[in-house]
Phi, psi and omega in degrees: 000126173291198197272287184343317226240322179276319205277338195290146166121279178180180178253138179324269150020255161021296192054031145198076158069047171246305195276001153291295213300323171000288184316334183292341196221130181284128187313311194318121173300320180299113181342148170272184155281108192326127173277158139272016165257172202229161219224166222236098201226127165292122167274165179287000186249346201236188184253169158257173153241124199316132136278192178291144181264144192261113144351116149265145176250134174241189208266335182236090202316139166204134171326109172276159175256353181239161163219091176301343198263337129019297174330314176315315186295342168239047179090165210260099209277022175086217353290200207221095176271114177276101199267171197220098186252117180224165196295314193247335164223215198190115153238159154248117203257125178266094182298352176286316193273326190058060181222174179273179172269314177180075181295132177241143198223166197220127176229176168209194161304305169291326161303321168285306157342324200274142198215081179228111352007123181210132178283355169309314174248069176231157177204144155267153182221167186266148223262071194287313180338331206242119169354134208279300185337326205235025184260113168293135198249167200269308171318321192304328200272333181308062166085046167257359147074046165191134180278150201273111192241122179286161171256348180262055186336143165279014202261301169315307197251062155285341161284009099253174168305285191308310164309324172266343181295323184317310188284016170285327168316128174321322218255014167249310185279155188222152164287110148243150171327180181206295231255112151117359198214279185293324188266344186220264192284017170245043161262331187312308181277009167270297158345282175330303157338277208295342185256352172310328193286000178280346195242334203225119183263012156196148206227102176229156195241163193195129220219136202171159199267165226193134157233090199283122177299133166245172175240124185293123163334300203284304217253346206056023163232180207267121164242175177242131153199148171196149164326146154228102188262162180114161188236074030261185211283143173199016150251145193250131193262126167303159150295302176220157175239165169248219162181128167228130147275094134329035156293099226252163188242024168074348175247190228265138188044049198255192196249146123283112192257129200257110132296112176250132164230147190249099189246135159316145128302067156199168182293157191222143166285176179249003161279025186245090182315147174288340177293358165283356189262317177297150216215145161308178172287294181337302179343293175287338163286289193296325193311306215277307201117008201217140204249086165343278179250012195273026170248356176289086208283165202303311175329288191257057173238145158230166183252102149345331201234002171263337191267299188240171178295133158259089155207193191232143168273151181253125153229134176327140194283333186286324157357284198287312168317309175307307202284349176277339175275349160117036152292132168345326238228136197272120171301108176104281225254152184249166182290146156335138162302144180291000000 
């Protein structure tokens, strides 16, 4: 059986339903075929516009008696994904789940270095750019016994204040596990991220939750469930998250090396290589519904993990708070040779 074939989704170990969910999904490398259909996007400053409604041609004209697209005159009932361009990411926010869809961010060598930044004087806050209804609230979050886990580390954005206050938005966060997980191996796999810039002068990430099917024990068959917190309840706690990585080798129409990982929303030991995690990108296309790469021609991919070593270093979590608190020692990079 290949590594491939072991590896997608997430690993069994976990115990929740990840290395089941595998099955669901087919191996094959090969590119889809571009769909034609098109898909409907906000920005969080702007308005919408109805769209046009599409022909279908038939061989013969005929009077309709209807105009179902009618609808349109009193608005486009969606959905409606609320995008978001801020100095450290770009989201698409899901108003059903009230969670993002995916956020993405860019880091290099010099961005990290930069240090006007302090997460002290950062507050998380609710997303007003986003409709109130349909706005993940800070109550929702209230002893629900999940951490509000960015998807954007604030750790990325040290180099300004505002760039970093930015990953505080609800509309950056998911309910994540917080003792064995948010706090511990997916700050590991945030580290990771931040030290690819040692090899790689630009680094982009792209970063977001999965509501992953499992199969009931008792009936055999494959349901979707996950928590819902808040009173009543109303941001969806993932199953699982992802992370697709882009490491470009800087120079202009240059090679990109692609990474994809899948992790449970549960504790993972740190004895779990990070390569139990890797999944093809397709993977992470059909789970999600979101098109990565498709203007990135084949030629110029690499497999990420062929390249460089993938794994992660462990540091103690209280460490890493002291060092968020000004400690010497750069979060994410490991020290200079003596």
């Amino acid at each position: 059986m290949s590594k491939a074939t072991l590896a997608i989704i997430a690993a069994a170990s976990a115990a929740t339903g990840a290395a089941a969910t595998a099955a669901l999904y087919s191996l094959k490398t090969e590119r889809k075929v571009s769909q034609a259909a098109s898909s409907t996007s906000v920005s969080a400053t702007s308005t919408t516009s109805v769209p046009t409604p599409v022909s279908v041609g038939t061989a013969k004209e005929v009077l309709r008696p209807v105009n179902p697209a009618g609808l349109f005159q009193y608005g486009f009932p969606g959905p409606v994904n609320d995008l978001a361009t801020r100095a450290s990411l770009v989201s698409s926010f899901d108003r059903r789940l009230r969670n993002p869809s995916w956020v993405a961010e860019h880091i290099t060598p010099e961005s990290l270095l930069m240090k006007n930044a302090d997460r002290r004087h950062s507050y998380f806050a609710e997303d007003e750019a986003v409709p109130e209804k349909f706005r993940a609230k800070l109550n929702d979050y209230y002893r629900s016994g999940y951490d509000r886990g960015h998807q954007v580390p604030a750790a990325d954005a040290k180099w300004n204040q505002e760039a970093m206050d930015d990953t505080f938005y609800l509309t950056n966060m998911c309910p994540q596990v917080g003792d064995g997980f948010n706090r511990d191996y997916w700050a590991h796999v945030e580290d990771f991220c931040r030290r690819l810039t040692n090899t790689y002068p630009s680094v982009r990430i792209v970063t977001g939750p999965l509501y992953l099917p499992r199969r009931d024990p008792v009936d055999g068959k494959w349901r979707v469930t996950y928590e819902v917190i808040g009173n009543p309840g109303n941001v969806a706690v993932p199953t699982h998250f992802y992370k697709v990585i882009f490491a470009e080798d800087g120079k202009t129409g240059g090679n990109v090396s692609l990474g994809a990982f899948v992790l449970p929303n549960a504790e993972i030991s740190n004895d779990i290589p990070l390569t139990d995690f890797e999944v093809p990108v397709e993977a992470v296309e059909r789970a999600s519904g979101l098109d990565f790469a498709p203007k990135l021609p084949l030629q110029r991919r690499k497999k990420l993990c062929a390249e460089i070593n993938c794994g992660i270093l462990i540091r103690d979590y209280a460490d890493r708070q002291k060092n968020l608190q000004g400690a010497p020692v750069r979060k994410g990079l490991p020290s200079p040779p003596p």
